Amino acid sequence: MTDTKKNVRNKIILISWGFLTIILLVSIGFQIVSNVKNGDQNIRENLLASATLTIAQDESVNCEDIENIQVSKMKAGAFPFNYSVIVDMKNGSQLTVGWKDENMSETEIVNQNR
């Protein structure tokens, strides 16, 4: 092969490797973002399930008076305590339910605004 053909071949190989590298980096970035979002969703689902059980077992809370339940992630706080479930009651009061310990084994009602 002549030098010109080798140079063209080398340029094509370099461009191909560069293109594949960019595709790989974008794919890895997408997977990382997806895993973070899915992990966040799993934590929220586990908290909501545990908090619902805690609310149902608390005798001071009438489940028929619940208007809205939502999971919230605070901007501050240490994991997993930066997640909480906010329960809006029909009478305007609120309950906040959060993890009892860092192992996320059970929840407790942390705040009752009545």
JSON list of C-alpha atoms in Angstrom, two decimals:
[
{"chain": "A", "resi": 1, "resn": "MET", "atom": "CA", "xyz": [0.00, 0.00, 0.00]},
{"chain": "A", "resi": 2, "resn": "THR", "atom": "CA", "xyz": [1.07, 3.50, -0.64]},
{"chain": "A", "resi": 3, "resn": "ASP", "atom": "CA", "xyz": [1.54, 6.09, 2.09]},
{"chain": "A", "resi": 4, "resn": "THR", "atom": "CA", "xyz": [-1.59, 7.96, 1.01]},
{"chain": "A", "resi": 5, "resn": "LYS", "atom": "CA", "xyz": [-3.77, 4.87, 1.28]},
{"chain": "A", "resi": 6, "resn": "LYS", "atom": "CA", "xyz": [-2.25, 4.06, 4.72]},
{"chain": "A", "resi": 7, "resn": "ASN", "atom": "CA", "xyz": [-2.96, 7.60, 5.93]},
{"chain": "A", "resi": 8, "resn": "VAL", "atom": "CA", "xyz": [-6.56, 7.46, 4.72]},
{"chain": "A", "resi": 9, "resn": "ARG", "atom": "CA", "xyz": [-7.01, 4.03, 6.32]},
{"chain": "A", "resi": 10, "resn": "ASN", "atom": "CA", "xyz": [-5.52, 5.25, 9.61]},
{"chain": "A", "resi": 11, "resn": "LYS", "atom": "CA", "xyz": [-7.78, 8.32, 9.61]},
{"chain": "A", "resi": 12, "resn": "ILE", "atom": "CA", "xyz": [-10.85, 6.16, 9.02]},
{"chain": "A", "resi": 13, "resn": "ILE", "atom": "CA", "xyz": [-9.83, 3.86, 11.87]},
{"chain": "A", "resi": 14, "resn": "LEU", "atom": "CA", "xyz": [-9.20, 6.81, 14.22]},
{"chain": "A", "resi": 15, "resn": "ILE", "atom": "CA", "xyz": [-12.53, 8.43, 13.34]},
{"chain": "A", "resi": 16, "resn": "SER", "atom": "CA", "xyz": [-14.32, 5.09, 13.83]},
{"chain": "A", "resi": 17, "resn": "TRP", "atom": "CA", "xyz": [-12.71, 4.57, 17.25]},
{"chain": "A", "resi": 18, "resn": "GLY", "atom": "CA", "xyz": [-13.54, 8.12, 18.27]},
{"chain": "A", "resi": 19, "resn": "PHE", "atom": "CA", "xyz": [-17.16, 7.69, 17.20]},
{"chain": "A", "resi": 20, "resn": "LEU", "atom": "CA", "xyz": [-17.45, 4.37, 19.07]},
{"chain": "A", "resi": 21, "resn": "THR", "atom": "CA", "xyz": [-15.87, 5.92, 22.18]},
{"chain": "A", "resi": 22, "resn": "ILE", "atom": "CA", "xyz": [-18.39, 8.76, 22.16]},
{"chain": "A", "resi": 23, "resn": "ILE", "atom": "CA", "xyz": [-21.29, 6.33, 21.74]},
{"chain": "A", "resi": 24, "resn": "LEU", "atom": "CA", "xyz": [-19.94, 4.21, 24.60]},
{"chain": "A", "resi": 25, "resn": "LEU", "atom": "CA", "xyz": [-19.56, 7.20, 26.93]},
{"chain": "A", "resi": 26, "resn": "VAL", "atom": "CA", "xyz": [-23.08, 8.42, 26.18]},
{"chain": "A", "resi": 27, "resn": "SER", "atom": "CA", "xyz": [-24.45, 4.93, 26.77]},
{"chain": "A", "resi": 28, "resn": "ILE", "atom": "CA", "xyz": [-22.62, 4.60, 30.10]},
{"chain": "A", "resi": 29, "resn": "GLY", "atom": "CA", "xyz": [-23.86, 8.03, 31.18]},
{"chain": "A", "resi": 30, "resn": "PHE", "atom": "CA", "xyz": [-27.43, 7.08, 30.34]},
{"chain": "A", "resi": 31, "resn": "GLN", "atom": "CA", "xyz": [-27.13, 3.84, 32.34]},
{"chain": "A", "resi": 32, "resn": "ILE", "atom": "CA", "xyz": [-25.74, 5.69, 35.38]},
{"chain": "A", "resi": 33, "resn": "VAL", "atom": "CA", "xyz": [-28.59, 8.22, 35.32]},
{"chain": "A", "resi": 34, "resn": "SER", "atom": "CA", "xyz": [-31.13, 5.44, 34.86]},
{"chain": "A", "resi": 35, "resn": "ASN", "atom": "CA", "xyz": [-29.73, 3.46, 37.80]},
{"chain": "A", "resi": 36, "resn": "VAL", "atom": "CA", "xyz": [-29.79, 6.52, 40.05]},
{"chain": "A", "resi": 37, "resn": "LYS", "atom": "CA", "xyz": [-33.41, 7.26, 39.15]},
{"chain": "A", "resi": 38, "resn": "ASN", "atom": "CA", "xyz": [-34.47, 3.62, 39.63]},
{"chain": "A", "resi": 39, "resn": "GLY", "atom": "CA", "xyz": [-32.68, 3.41, 42.97]},
{"chain": "A", "resi": 40, "resn": "ASP", "atom": "CA", "xyz": [-34.41, 6.58, 44.10]},
{"chain": "A", "resi": 41, "resn": "GLN", "atom": "CA", "xyz": [-37.75, 5.17, 43.01]},
{"chain": "A", "resi": 42, "resn": "ASN", "atom": "CA", "xyz": [-37.17, 1.93, 44.93]},
{"chain": "A", "resi": 43, "resn": "ILE", "atom": "CA", "xyz": [-36.35, 3.82, 48.11]},
{"chain": "A", "resi": 44, "resn": "ARG", "atom": "CA", "xyz": [-39.48, 5.94, 47.75]},
{"chain": "A", "resi": 45, "resn": "GLU", "atom": "CA", "xyz": [-41.66, 2.87, 47.14]},
{"chain": "A", "resi": 46, "resn": "ASN", "atom": "CA", "xyz": [-40.23, 1.08, 50.18]},
{"chain": "A", "resi": 47, "resn": "LEU", "atom": "CA", "xyz": [-40.76, 4.14, 52.35]},
{"chain": "A", "resi": 48, "resn": "LEU", "atom": "CA", "xyz": [-44.34, 4.58, 51.15]},
{"chain": "A", "resi": 49, "resn": "ALA", "atom": "CA", "xyz": [-45.17, 0.91, 51.80]},
{"chain": "A", "resi": 50, "resn": "SER", "atom": "CA", "xyz": [-43.68, 0.98, 55.29]},
{"chain": "A", "resi": 51, "resn": "ALA", "atom": "CA", "xyz": [-45.24, 4.36, 56.14]},
{"chain": "A", "resi": 52, "resn": "THR", "atom": "CA", "xyz": [-48.67, 3.17, 55.01]},
{"chain": "A", "resi": 53, "resn": "LEU", "atom": "CA", "xyz": [-48.40, 0.24, 57.40]},
{"chain": "A", "resi": 54, "resn": "THR", "atom": "CA", "xyz": [-47.28, 2.53, 60.23]},
{"chain": "A", "resi": 55, "resn": "ILE", "atom": "CA", "xyz": [-50.21, 4.89, 59.64]},
{"chain": "A", "resi": 56, "resn": "ALA", "atom": "CA", "xyz": [-52.69, 2.02, 59.48]},
{"chain": "A", "resi": 57, "resn": "GLN", "atom": "CA", "xyz": [-51.42, 0.65, 62.80]},
{"chain": "A", "resi": 58, "resn": "ASP", "atom": "CA", "xyz": [-51.51, 4.01, 64.60]},
{"chain": "A", "resi": 59, "resn": "GLU", "atom": "CA", "xyz": [-54.74, 4.26, 66.55]},
{"chain": "A", "resi": 60, "resn": "SER", "atom": "CA", "xyz": [-54.67, 8.08, 66.63]},
{"chain": "A", "resi": 61, "resn": "VAL", "atom": "CA", "xyz": [-54.97, 8.26, 62.84]},
{"chain": "A", "resi": 62, "resn": "ASN", "atom": "CA", "xyz": [-58.33, 7.63, 61.20]},
{"chain": "A", "resi": 63, "resn": "CYS", "atom": "CA", "xyz": [-57.52, 6.33, 57.71]},
{"chain": "A", "resi": 64, "resn": "GLU", "atom": "CA", "xyz": [-60.84, 7.61, 56.37]},
{"chain": "A", "resi": 65, "resn": "ASP", "atom": "CA", "xyz": [-59.71, 11.19, 57.13]},
{"chain": "A", "resi": 66, "resn": "ILE", "atom": "CA", "xyz": [-56.66, 10.97, 54.84]},
{"chain": "A", "resi": 67, "resn": "GLU", "atom": "CA", "xyz": [-56.90, 13.26, 51.84]},
{"chain": "A", "resi": 68, "resn": "ASN", "atom": "CA", "xyz": [-53.48, 12.90, 50.20]},
{"chain": "A", "resi": 69, "resn": "ILE", "atom": "CA", "xyz": [-50.24, 10.94, 50.67]},
{"chain": "A", "resi": 70, "resn": "GLN", "atom": "CA", "xyz": [-46.99, 11.87, 48.97]},
{"chain": "A", "resi": 71, "resn": "VAL", "atom": "CA", "xyz": [-43.34, 10.92, 49.26]},
{"chain": "A", "resi": 72, "resn": "SER", "atom": "CA", "xyz": [-40.90, 13.79, 49.45]},
{"chain": "A", "resi": 73, "resn": "LYS", "atom": "CA", "xyz": [-37.12, 14.04, 49.15]},
{"chain": "A", "resi": 74, "resn": "MET", "atom": "CA", "xyz": [-35.67, 16.98, 51.05]},
{"chain": "A", "resi": 75, "resn": "LYS", "atom": "CA", "xyz": [-32.69, 18.91, 49.73]},
{"chain": "A", "resi": 76, "resn": "ALA", "atom": "CA", "xyz": [-30.91, 18.64, 53.10]},
{"chain": "A", "resi": 77, "resn": "GLY", "atom": "CA", "xyz": [-30.40, 15.78, 55.49]},
{"chain": "A", "resi": 78, "resn": "ALA", "atom": "CA", "xyz": [-28.49, 12.55, 55.66]},
{"chain": "A", "resi": 79, "resn": "PHE", "atom": "CA", "xyz": [-29.57, 9.50, 53.73]},
{"chain": "A", "resi": 80, "resn": "PRO", "atom": "CA", "xyz": [-32.13, 7.90, 54.33]},
{"chain": "A", "resi": 81, "resn": "PHE", "atom": "CA", "xyz": [-33.59, 10.53, 56.64]},
{"chain": "A", "resi": 82, "resn": "ASN", "atom": "CA", "xyz": [-33.93, 13.02, 53.77]},
{"chain": "A", "resi": 83, "resn": "TYR", "atom": "CA", "xyz": [-36.94, 11.04, 52.53]},
{"chain": "A", "resi": 84, "resn": "SER", "atom": "CA", "xyz": [-40.33, 11.40, 54.18]},
{"chain": "A", "resi": 85, "resn": "VAL", "atom": "CA", "xyz": [-43.99, 10.67, 53.59]},
{"chain": "A", "resi": 86, "resn": "ILE", "atom": "CA", "xyz": [-46.34, 13.61, 54.02]},
{"chain": "A", "resi": 87, "resn": "VAL", "atom": "CA", "xyz": [-49.94, 12.76, 54.82]},
{"chain": "A", "resi": 88, "resn": "ASP", "atom": "CA", "xyz": [-52.53, 15.53, 54.37]},
{"chain": "A", "resi": 89, "resn": "MET", "atom": "CA", "xyz": [-55.68, 15.06, 56.42]},
{"chain": "A", "resi": 90, "resn": "LYS", "atom": "CA", "xyz": [-59.12, 16.35, 55.41]},
{"chain": "A", "resi": 91, "resn": "ASN", "atom": "CA", "xyz": [-59.20, 18.69, 58.43]},
{"chain": "A", "resi": 92, "resn": "GLY", "atom": "CA", "xyz": [-56.04, 20.49, 57.22]},
{"chain": "A", "resi": 93, "resn": "SER", "atom": "CA", "xyz": [-53.55, 18.83, 59.54]},
{"chain": "A", "resi": 94, "resn": "GLN", "atom": "CA", "xyz": [-50.47, 16.94, 58.36]},
{"chain": "A", "resi": 95, "resn": "LEU", "atom": "CA", "xyz": [-48.49, 13.91, 59.45]},
{"chain": "A", "resi": 96, "resn": "THR", "atom": "CA", "xyz": [-44.88, 13.34, 58.50]},
{"chain": "A", "resi": 97, "resn": "VAL", "atom": "CA", "xyz": [-43.58, 9.78, 58.50]},
{"chain": "A", "resi": 98, "resn": "GLY", "atom": "CA", "xyz": [-39.90, 8.95, 58.14]},
{"chain": "A", "resi": 99, "resn": "TRP", "atom": "CA", "xyz": [-37.42, 6.16, 58.62]},
{"chain": "A", "resi": 100, "resn": "LYS", "atom": "CA", "xyz": [-36.85, 5.22, 62.25]},
{"chain": "A", "resi": 101, "resn": "ASP", "atom": "CA", "xyz": [-33.25, 4.09, 61.72]},
{"chain": "A", "resi": 102, "resn": "GLU", "atom": "CA", "xyz": [-30.55, 4.20, 59.08]},
{"chain": "A", "resi": 103, "resn": "ASN", "atom": "CA", "xyz": [-31.14, 0.55, 58.17]},
{"chain": "A", "resi": 104, "resn": "MET", "atom": "CA", "xyz": [-34.59, 1.49, 56.81]},
{"chain": "A", "resi": 105, "resn": "SER", "atom": "CA", "xyz": [-36.16, -1.36, 58.77]},
{"chain": "A", "resi": 106, "resn": "GLU", "atom": "CA", "xyz": [-39.22, 0.53, 59.98]},
{"chain": "A", "resi": 107, "resn": "THR", "atom": "CA", "xyz": [-40.88, 3.93, 59.97]},
{"chain": "A", "resi": 108, "resn": "GLU", "atom": "CA", "xyz": [-42.32, 6.22, 62.61]},
{"chain": "A", "resi": 109, "resn": "ILE", "atom": "CA", "xyz": [-44.53, 9.29, 62.70]},
{"chain": "A", "resi": 110, "resn": "VAL", "atom": "CA", "xyz": [-42.05, 12.11, 63.18]},
{"chain": "A", "resi": 111, "resn": "ASN", "atom": "CA", "xyz": [-44.34, 15.12, 63.14]},
{"chain": "A", "resi": 112, "resn": "GLN", "atom": "CA", "xyz": [-48.05, 15.70, 63.67]},
{"chain": "A", "resi": 113, "resn": "ASN", "atom": "CA", "xyz": [-49.37, 19.16, 62.85]},
{"chain": "A", "resi": 114, "resn": "ARG", "atom": "CA", "xyz": [-52.92, 19.14, 64.16]}
]
